[in-house]
Amino acid sequence: MKATYHKHILDFKRPSGTSRGILNTKETWFIVISDGKSKGIGECGILRSLSIDDRLDYEDKLQWTCNNIHLGVDKLWEELIEFPSIQFGVEMAFKSLVSTSPFELFPSDFIEGTQSIVINGLIWMGDKAFMLEQIEDKLNQGFDCIKMKIGAIDFKTELDVLSFVRSKFSSDLIELRVDANGAFSAEEAMDKLQELSKFDLHSIEQPIRQGQYKEMSILCKNTPLPIALDEELIGVFGVTKKKELLQTIQPQYIILKPSLIGGFKGTNEWIDIAESLGIKWWITSALESNVGLSAIAQYTYTLNSKMPQGLGTGSLFTNNFQAPLIVGNGALSYDKNINWIVNYLN
């Protein structure tokens, strides 16, 4: 068994705004393993400044992983507990190695092309005109669930955008989600939640920055609209700590990004705990290439969730890999008539 790793820089078609700043590129890494007969590929989808494994020794750990690939997926997963994006890449690579196709990891009606996954349309931060332009584009594409990034521009302007959407489309027609990425202070959060609740929103993601368990718990208990934890889950290792967090905060939802929380196994742990506590969840990609996005989508389909998922990020890049992933009518589909083209397996 041999393994190598490769760096790949994804270029955004247009700068994408979040409360943490403007994104122009996205760094990702691939692990390729070979047993002499077949090859497998896995994506280590790190998000700089957000991933808990954004560390100076990240590339060293990738090299260590390749040097110790003989340990197998289970042992490596345990050894890589502080590197969730590499855990995810290793899980993918081993599944890829033993699959009929290196890119079809979870057999289902989804990869047969007979079923699709309902997803939300993602609206990036920008000026009012740009945000309204994106919303109109998503509606024309058939989305009936829209997720809007907030927290980076003037709050009144963001309220104006939400007001405009609601003046045109009721909650029966369009489900609205907002994502604050921790942009609100604990002191102002409740007032802002009250303002946002006027627009009949589905939920708000991470209204205050992670790590403020007491403040977030109070918000979740008294909130006028459902709160979903996102960044809060990053860097929480072990079933005991995960259960303690959810029992303490008691959110209405959690949002699961496999690249940031330990891959499929880490995600399964969160789901099991959340369901035992009556907490709902959905899956979101984290700006992976089509390789990682496809793996997450295939995995997500097997979970049989009926909620719109956050898997519509594959079209954001100019240099993504050709893949059978198609977004249309507010859903993600897999078209087996389109070939994969990924040079790292050559």
Tab-separated table of C-alpha atoms in Angstrom:
chain	number	residue	atom	x	y	z
A	1	MET	CA	0.000	0.000	0.000
A	2	LYS	CA	1.359	3.399	-1.024
A	3	ALA	CA	-0.001	6.911	-0.618
A	4	THR	CA	0.777	10.408	-1.868
A	5	TYR	CA	-0.736	13.826	-1.202
A	6	HIS	CA	-1.352	16.735	-3.560
A	7	LYS	CA	-2.278	20.403	-3.074
A	8	HIS	CA	-4.939	22.024	-5.253
A	9	ILE	CA	-6.057	25.677	-5.277
A	10	LEU	CA	-9.659	26.298	-6.322
A	11	ASP	CA	-10.400	29.729	-7.831
A	12	PHE	CA	-13.751	31.387	-7.166
A	13	LYS	CA	-15.632	32.623	-10.232
A	14	ARG	CA	-16.250	35.845	-8.344
A	15	PRO	CA	-15.109	36.939	-4.872
A	16	SER	CA	-17.466	35.492	-2.247
A	17	GLY	CA	-18.216	37.423	0.925
A	18	THR	CA	-18.619	36.074	4.442
A	19	SER	CA	-18.514	37.762	7.852
A	20	ARG	CA	-14.853	36.653	7.981
A	21	GLY	CA	-13.903	38.445	4.792
A	22	ILE	CA	-13.760	37.961	1.034
A	23	LEU	CA	-12.796	34.604	-0.468
A	24	ASN	CA	-10.944	34.547	-3.793
A	25	THR	CA	-9.360	31.090	-3.613
A	26	LYS	CA	-9.873	27.887	-1.645
A	27	GLU	CA	-7.016	25.538	-0.789
A	28	THR	CA	-7.664	21.811	-0.686
A	29	TRP	CA	-5.534	18.648	-0.556
A	30	PHE	CA	-5.922	15.139	-1.963
A	31	ILE	CA	-4.671	11.828	-0.659
A	32	VAL	CA	-4.218	9.145	-3.330
A	33	ILE	CA	-3.654	5.558	-2.213
A	34	SER	CA	-2.722	2.530	-4.271
A	35	ASP	CA	-2.552	-1.185	-3.544
A	36	GLY	CA	-0.798	-1.962	-6.827
A	37	LYS	CA	-4.049	-2.831	-8.601
A	38	SER	CA	-6.415	0.017	-7.857
A	39	LYS	CA	-6.244	3.638	-6.741
A	40	GLY	CA	-8.400	5.550	-4.321
A	41	ILE	CA	-8.717	9.295	-3.794
A	42	GLY	CA	-9.850	11.328	-0.821
A	43	GLU	CA	-10.166	15.075	-0.329
A	44	CYS	CA	-8.874	16.813	2.787
A	45	GLY	CA	-11.076	19.873	2.684
A	46	ILE	CA	-9.393	22.343	5.013
A	47	LEU	CA	-10.850	25.826	5.488
A	48	ARG	CA	-8.159	28.225	6.600
A	49	SER	CA	-9.095	30.278	9.704
A	50	LEU	CA	-12.086	28.008	10.395
A	51	SER	CA	-10.871	24.381	10.430
A	52	ILE	CA	-9.503	23.263	13.800
A	53	ASP	CA	-6.618	21.647	11.905
A	54	ASP	CA	-5.491	24.902	10.308
A	55	ARG	CA	-2.035	24.387	11.820
A	56	LEU	CA	1.566	24.930	10.777
A	57	ASP	CA	2.168	21.174	10.868
A	58	TYR	CA	-0.757	20.338	8.546
A	59	GLU	CA	1.362	19.281	5.592
A	60	ASP	CA	3.668	17.344	7.931
A	61	LYS	CA	0.613	15.414	9.145
A	62	LEU	CA	-0.395	14.683	5.558
A	63	GLN	CA	3.074	13.251	4.948
A	64	TRP	CA	2.857	11.235	8.170
A	65	THR	CA	-0.492	9.866	7.046
A	66	CYS	CA	0.940	8.772	3.696
A	67	ASN	CA	3.931	7.183	5.421
A	68	ASN	CA	1.606	5.245	7.737
A	69	ILE	CA	-1.178	4.393	5.302
A	70	HIS	CA	-0.594	0.697	6.123
A	71	LEU	CA	-2.257	1.281	9.512
A	72	GLY	CA	-5.662	1.206	7.808
A	73	VAL	CA	-8.641	3.513	8.006
A	74	ASP	CA	-9.790	2.774	11.576
A	75	LYS	CA	-6.403	3.170	13.240
A	76	LEU	CA	-5.585	6.250	11.179
A	77	TRP	CA	-8.931	7.842	12.076
A	78	GLU	CA	-8.069	7.523	15.765
A	79	GLU	CA	-4.534	8.819	15.279
A	80	LEU	CA	-5.817	11.813	13.290
A	81	ILE	CA	-8.407	12.933	15.862
A	82	GLU	CA	-7.049	16.515	15.867
A	83	PHE	CA	-7.072	16.646	12.041
A	84	PRO	CA	-10.730	16.141	11.037
A	85	SER	CA	-10.199	17.147	7.413
A	86	ILE	CA	-7.521	14.472	7.016
A	87	GLN	CA	-9.786	11.947	8.760
A	88	PHE	CA	-12.345	12.728	6.081
A	89	GLY	CA	-9.815	12.383	3.264
A	90	VAL	CA	-8.566	9.038	4.600
A	91	GLU	CA	-12.103	7.653	4.927
A	92	MET	CA	-12.864	8.729	1.359
A	93	ALA	CA	-9.631	7.319	-0.040
A	94	PHE	CA	-10.137	3.861	1.474
A	95	LYS	CA	-13.756	3.726	0.302
A	96	SER	CA	-12.634	4.875	-3.127
A	97	LEU	CA	-9.965	2.154	-3.301
A	98	VAL	CA	-12.453	-0.691	-2.890
A	99	SER	CA	-15.323	0.799	-4.912
A	100	THR	CA	-16.258	-0.207	-8.441
A	101	SER	CA	-15.606	3.397	-9.442
A	102	PRO	CA	-13.151	5.555	-7.449
A	103	PHE	CA	-15.812	8.279	-7.255
A	104	GLU	CA	-18.909	6.228	-6.406
A	105	LEU	CA	-18.527	5.415	-2.724
A	106	PHE	CA	-22.090	4.847	-1.487
A	107	PRO	CA	-24.251	2.783	-3.866
A	108	SER	CA	-27.776	4.205	-4.014
A	109	ASP	CA	-30.480	5.509	-6.311
A	110	PHE	CA	-28.688	8.863	-6.168
A	111	ILE	CA	-25.597	7.697	-8.069
A	112	GLU	CA	-27.799	5.635	-10.356
A	113	GLY	CA	-29.316	8.954	-11.388
A	114	THR	CA	-32.890	8.078	-10.482
A	115	GLN	CA	-33.168	10.231	-7.346
A	116	SER	CA	-31.878	13.679	-6.379
A	117	ILE	CA	-31.154	15.617	-3.181
A	118	VAL	CA	-33.100	18.809	-2.419
A	119	ILE	CA	-30.635	21.595	-1.561
A	120	ASN	CA	-30.695	25.240	-0.530
A	121	GLY	CA	-29.531	28.037	-2.809
A	122	LEU	CA	-26.631	29.936	-1.250
A	123	ILE	CA	-26.607	33.747	-1.284
A	124	TRP	CA	-23.234	35.375	-0.608
A	125	MET	CA	-22.747	38.696	1.140
A	126	GLY	CA	-22.378	41.840	-0.899
A	127	ASP	CA	-24.218	45.050	-1.564
A	128	LYS	CA	-28.007	45.016	-1.739
A	129	ALA	CA	-28.154	44.900	-5.535
A	130	PHE	CA	-25.762	41.959	-5.698
A	131	MET	CA	-27.657	39.990	-3.058
A	132	LEU	CA	-30.997	40.609	-4.770
A	133	GLU	CA	-29.439	39.582	-8.085
A	134	GLN	CA	-28.332	36.270	-6.561
A	135	ILE	CA	-31.747	35.655	-5.018
A	136	GLU	CA	-33.502	36.250	-8.338
A	137	ASP	CA	-31.053	33.878	-10.013
A	138	LYS	CA	-31.704	31.133	-7.433
A	139	LEU	CA	-35.466	31.523	-7.755
A	140	ASN	CA	-35.178	31.247	-11.530
A	141	GLN	CA	-33.210	28.035	-11.027
A	142	GLY	CA	-36.134	26.520	-9.140
A	143	PHE	CA	-34.916	26.801	-5.547
A	144	ASP	CA	-37.598	27.037	-2.879
A	145	CYS	CA	-35.078	27.095	-0.008
A	146	ILE	CA	-32.572	29.960	0.148
A	147	LYS	CA	-29.727	30.445	2.615
A	148	MET	CA	-28.439	33.982	2.963
A	149	LYS	CA	-25.140	34.968	4.528
A	150	ILE	CA	-25.546	37.916	6.900
A	151	GLY	CA	-23.380	39.822	9.365
A	152	ALA	CA	-20.831	41.530	7.135
A	153	ILE	CA	-22.723	44.509	5.753
A	154	ASP	CA	-25.127	46.959	7.370
A	155	PHE	CA	-27.764	45.021	9.330
A	156	LYS	CA	-30.573	47.303	8.130
A	157	THR	CA	-29.609	46.577	4.533
A	158	GLU	CA	-29.780	42.852	5.237
A	159	LEU	CA	-33.216	43.316	6.795
A	160	ASP	CA	-34.283	45.244	3.689
A	161	VAL	CA	-33.225	42.320	1.485
A	162	LEU	CA	-35.166	39.851	3.630
A	163	SER	CA	-38.171	42.185	3.632
A	164	PHE	CA	-38.079	42.408	-0.150
A	165	VAL	CA	-37.988	38.600	-0.527
A	166	ARG	CA	-40.864	38.148	1.911
A	167	SER	CA	-42.903	40.841	0.147
A	168	LYS	CA	-42.689	38.723	-3.000
A	169	PHE	CA	-42.729	35.204	-1.557
A	170	SER	CA	-44.405	33.887	1.575
A	171	SER	CA	-42.834	31.192	3.747
A	172	ASP	CA	-45.178	28.701	2.063
A	173	LEU	CA	-43.354	29.350	-1.206
A	174	ILE	CA	-39.777	30.119	-0.126
A	175	GLU	CA	-37.974	28.793	2.956
A	176	LEU	CA	-35.417	31.347	4.154
A	177	ARG	CA	-32.367	30.422	6.213
A	178	VAL	CA	-29.740	32.909	7.372
A	179	ASP	CA	-26.160	32.295	8.455
A	180	ALA	CA	-24.474	34.854	10.700
A	181	ASN	CA	-21.166	32.949	11.026
A	182	GLY	CA	-20.917	34.182	14.620
A	183	ALA	CA	-21.072	37.848	13.606
A	184	PHE	CA	-23.362	39.116	16.418
A	185	SER	CA	-22.149	40.004	19.878
A	186	ALA	CA	-23.810	38.182	22.762
A	187	GLU	CA	-25.219	41.498	24.015
A	188	GLU	CA	-26.947	42.447	20.744
A	189	ALA	CA	-27.918	38.970	19.527
A	190	MET	CA	-31.389	38.723	21.067
A	191	ASP	CA	-32.468	42.114	19.691
A	192	LYS	CA	-31.258	41.094	16.246
A	193	LEU	CA	-33.031	37.750	16.484
A	194	GLN	CA	-36.241	39.623	17.306
A	195	GLU	CA	-35.792	41.759	14.190
A	196	LEU	CA	-35.057	38.739	12.014
A	197	SER	CA	-38.020	36.773	13.364
A	198	LYS	CA	-40.391	39.180	11.593
A	199	PHE	CA	-39.537	37.485	8.306
A	200	ASP	CA	-40.694	33.978	9.204
A	201	LEU	CA	-37.241	32.443	8.843
A	202	HIS	CA	-36.576	28.727	9.016
A	203	SER	CA	-33.468	29.213	11.183
A	204	ILE	CA	-30.334	31.224	11.863
A	205	GLU	CA	-26.916	29.584	11.902
A	206	GLN	CA	-24.412	30.457	14.604
A	207	PRO	CA	-25.668	33.936	15.675
A	208	ILE	CA	-22.732	34.446	18.089
A	209	ARG	CA	-19.189	33.131	17.861
A	210	GLN	CA	-18.511	29.624	19.127
A	211	GLY	CA	-17.284	28.842	22.626
A	212	GLN	CA	-19.849	30.937	24.489
A	213	TYR	CA	-21.847	27.999	25.800
A	214	LYS	CA	-23.766	29.882	28.505
A	215	GLU	CA	-24.745	32.749	26.210
A	216	MET	CA	-25.700	30.404	23.365
A	217	SER	CA	-27.744	28.257	25.735
A	218	ILE	CA	-29.721	31.314	26.866
A	219	LEU	CA	-30.290	32.338	23.260
A	220	CYS	CA	-31.508	28.869	22.262
A	221	LYS	CA	-33.876	28.754	25.236
A	222	ASN	CA	-35.448	32.150	24.550
A	223	THR	CA	-35.010	32.636	20.811
A	224	PRO	CA	-37.958	33.782	18.664
A	225	LEU	CA	-36.615	31.715	15.740
A	226	PRO	CA	-34.791	28.372	15.602
A	227	ILE	CA	-31.012	28.418	16.077
A	228	ALA	CA	-28.647	26.027	14.302
A	229	LEU	CA	-25.144	25.350	15.599
A	230	ASP	CA	-22.431	25.245	12.959
A	231	GLU	CA	-18.960	26.479	13.945
A	232	GLU	CA	-19.831	25.451	17.515
A	233	LEU	CA	-19.242	21.803	16.576
A	234	ILE	CA	-15.716	22.348	15.264
A	235	GLY	CA	-12.929	21.092	17.513
A	236	VAL	CA	-15.203	19.107	19.821
A	237	PHE	CA	-13.632	15.641	20.021
A	238	GLY	CA	-15.130	12.477	21.494
A	239	VAL	CA	-18.701	11.343	22.050
A	240	THR	CA	-18.736	12.522	25.683
A	241	LYS	CA	-17.767	16.103	24.819
A	242	LYS	CA	-20.208	16.191	21.912
A	243	LYS	CA	-23.091	15.063	24.084
A	244	GLU	CA	-22.135	17.529	26.810
A	245	LEU	CA	-22.186	20.417	24.322
A	246	LEU	CA	-25.614	19.560	22.917
A	247	GLN	CA	-27.115	18.907	26.342
A	248	THR	CA	-25.776	22.241	27.588
A	249	ILE	CA	-26.847	24.435	24.671
A	250	GLN	CA	-29.905	22.489	23.460
A	251	PRO	CA	-30.097	24.045	19.980
A	252	GLN	CA	-33.012	23.495	17.650
A	253	TYR	CA	-30.684	22.272	14.851
A	254	ILE	CA	-27.086	21.335	14.174
A	255	ILE	CA	-25.358	21.675	10.816
A	256	LEU	CA	-22.827	19.033	9.907
A	257	LYS	CA	-19.800	19.613	7.670
A	258	PRO	CA	-17.935	16.293	7.394
A	259	SER	CA	-14.642	17.977	6.418
A	260	LEU	CA	-14.670	19.983	9.648
A	261	ILE	CA	-15.948	17.390	12.137
A	262	GLY	CA	-14.131	14.150	11.386
A	263	GLY	CA	-15.617	12.761	8.201
A	264	PHE	CA	-18.412	10.237	7.989
A	265	LYS	CA	-17.688	8.651	11.356
A	266	GLY	CA	-17.533	11.991	13.140
A	267	THR	CA	-20.771	13.088	11.476
A	268	ASN	CA	-22.502	9.857	12.457
A	269	GLU	CA	-21.541	10.469	16.088
A	270	TRP	CA	-23.125	13.928	16.046
A	271	ILE	CA	-26.296	12.605	14.366
A	272	ASP	CA	-26.749	9.791	16.886
A	273	ILE	CA	-26.392	12.188	19.828
A	274	ALA	CA	-28.610	14.865	18.283
A	275	GLU	CA	-31.414	12.418	17.509
A	276	SER	CA	-31.272	11.017	21.050
A	277	LEU	CA	-31.867	14.584	22.304
A	278	GLY	CA	-34.577	15.487	19.789
A	279	ILE	CA	-32.317	17.901	17.887
A	280	LYS	CA	-32.736	18.093	14.111
A	281	TRP	CA	-29.845	18.345	11.638
A	282	TRP	CA	-28.772	18.756	8.051
A	283	ILE	CA	-25.548	18.278	6.082
A	284	THR	CA	-23.530	21.034	4.406
A	285	SER	CA	-20.440	20.950	2.219
A	286	ALA	CA	-17.507	23.219	3.110
A	287	LEU	CA	-16.273	24.472	-0.270
A	288	GLU	CA	-14.716	21.170	-1.286
A	289	SER	CA	-14.014	20.390	-4.921
A	290	ASN	CA	-16.471	18.172	-6.760
A	291	VAL	CA	-14.545	15.144	-5.459
A	292	GLY	CA	-15.359	15.852	-1.828
A	293	LEU	CA	-18.766	17.330	-2.604
A	294	SER	CA	-19.815	14.177	-4.444
A	295	ALA	CA	-18.713	11.953	-1.562
A	296	ILE	CA	-20.658	14.081	0.926
A	297	ALA	CA	-23.738	14.082	-1.310
A	298	GLN	CA	-23.644	10.302	-1.743
A	299	TYR	CA	-23.292	9.831	2.008
A	300	THR	CA	-26.064	12.343	2.718
A	301	TYR	CA	-28.520	10.549	0.439
A	302	THR	CA	-28.105	7.336	2.436
A	303	LEU	CA	-29.235	9.168	5.599
A	304	ASN	CA	-32.750	9.655	4.166
A	305	SER	CA	-33.141	13.222	5.419
A	306	LYS	CA	-36.074	15.094	3.897
A	307	MET	CA	-34.731	18.569	4.714
A	308	PRO	CA	-32.985	20.691	2.075
A	309	GLN	CA	-29.242	20.110	2.417
A	310	GLY	CA	-26.376	22.575	1.862
A	311	LEU	CA	-24.671	20.914	-1.089
A	312	GLY	CA	-24.769	23.509	-3.853
A	313	THR	CA	-21.175	24.773	-3.797
A	314	GLY	CA	-19.670	22.875	-6.741
A	315	SER	CA	-20.411	25.596	-9.306
A	316	LEU	CA	-18.537	28.336	-7.415
A	317	PHE	CA	-15.110	27.610	-8.927
A	318	THR	CA	-13.556	28.199	-12.343
A	319	ASN	CA	-11.196	25.220	-12.101
A	320	ASN	CA	-13.277	22.546	-10.435
A	321	PHE	CA	-13.036	18.981	-11.741
A	322	GLN	CA	-15.496	17.738	-14.339
A	323	ALA	CA	-18.013	15.602	-12.477
A	324	PRO	CA	-21.486	14.101	-12.970
A	325	LEU	CA	-22.999	16.535	-10.437
A	326	ILE	CA	-25.863	18.636	-11.797
A	327	VAL	CA	-27.823	21.355	-9.993
A	328	GLY	CA	-31.313	21.990	-11.326
A	329	ASN	CA	-34.789	22.741	-9.980
A	330	GLY	CA	-33.412	23.252	-6.502
A	331	ALA	CA	-31.831	19.810	-6.310
A	332	LEU	CA	-28.485	18.070	-6.782
A	333	SER	CA	-28.426	15.130	-9.192
A	334	TYR	CA	-25.853	12.632	-10.470
A	335	ASP	CA	-25.700	12.180	-14.242
A	336	LYS	CA	-23.830	9.009	-15.176
A	337	ASN	CA	-23.559	10.249	-18.768
A	338	ILE	CA	-20.954	12.788	-17.624
A	339	ASN	CA	-17.449	11.462	-17.040
A	340	TRP	CA	-15.180	12.301	-14.147
A	341	ILE	CA	-11.940	14.051	-15.088
A	342	VAL	CA	-9.518	14.203	-12.142
A	343	ASN	CA	-5.840	14.307	-13.067
A	344	TYR	CA	-4.575	13.055	-9.677
A	345	LEU	CA	-5.583	9.476	-10.515
A	346	ASN	CA	-3.586	9.296	-13.742
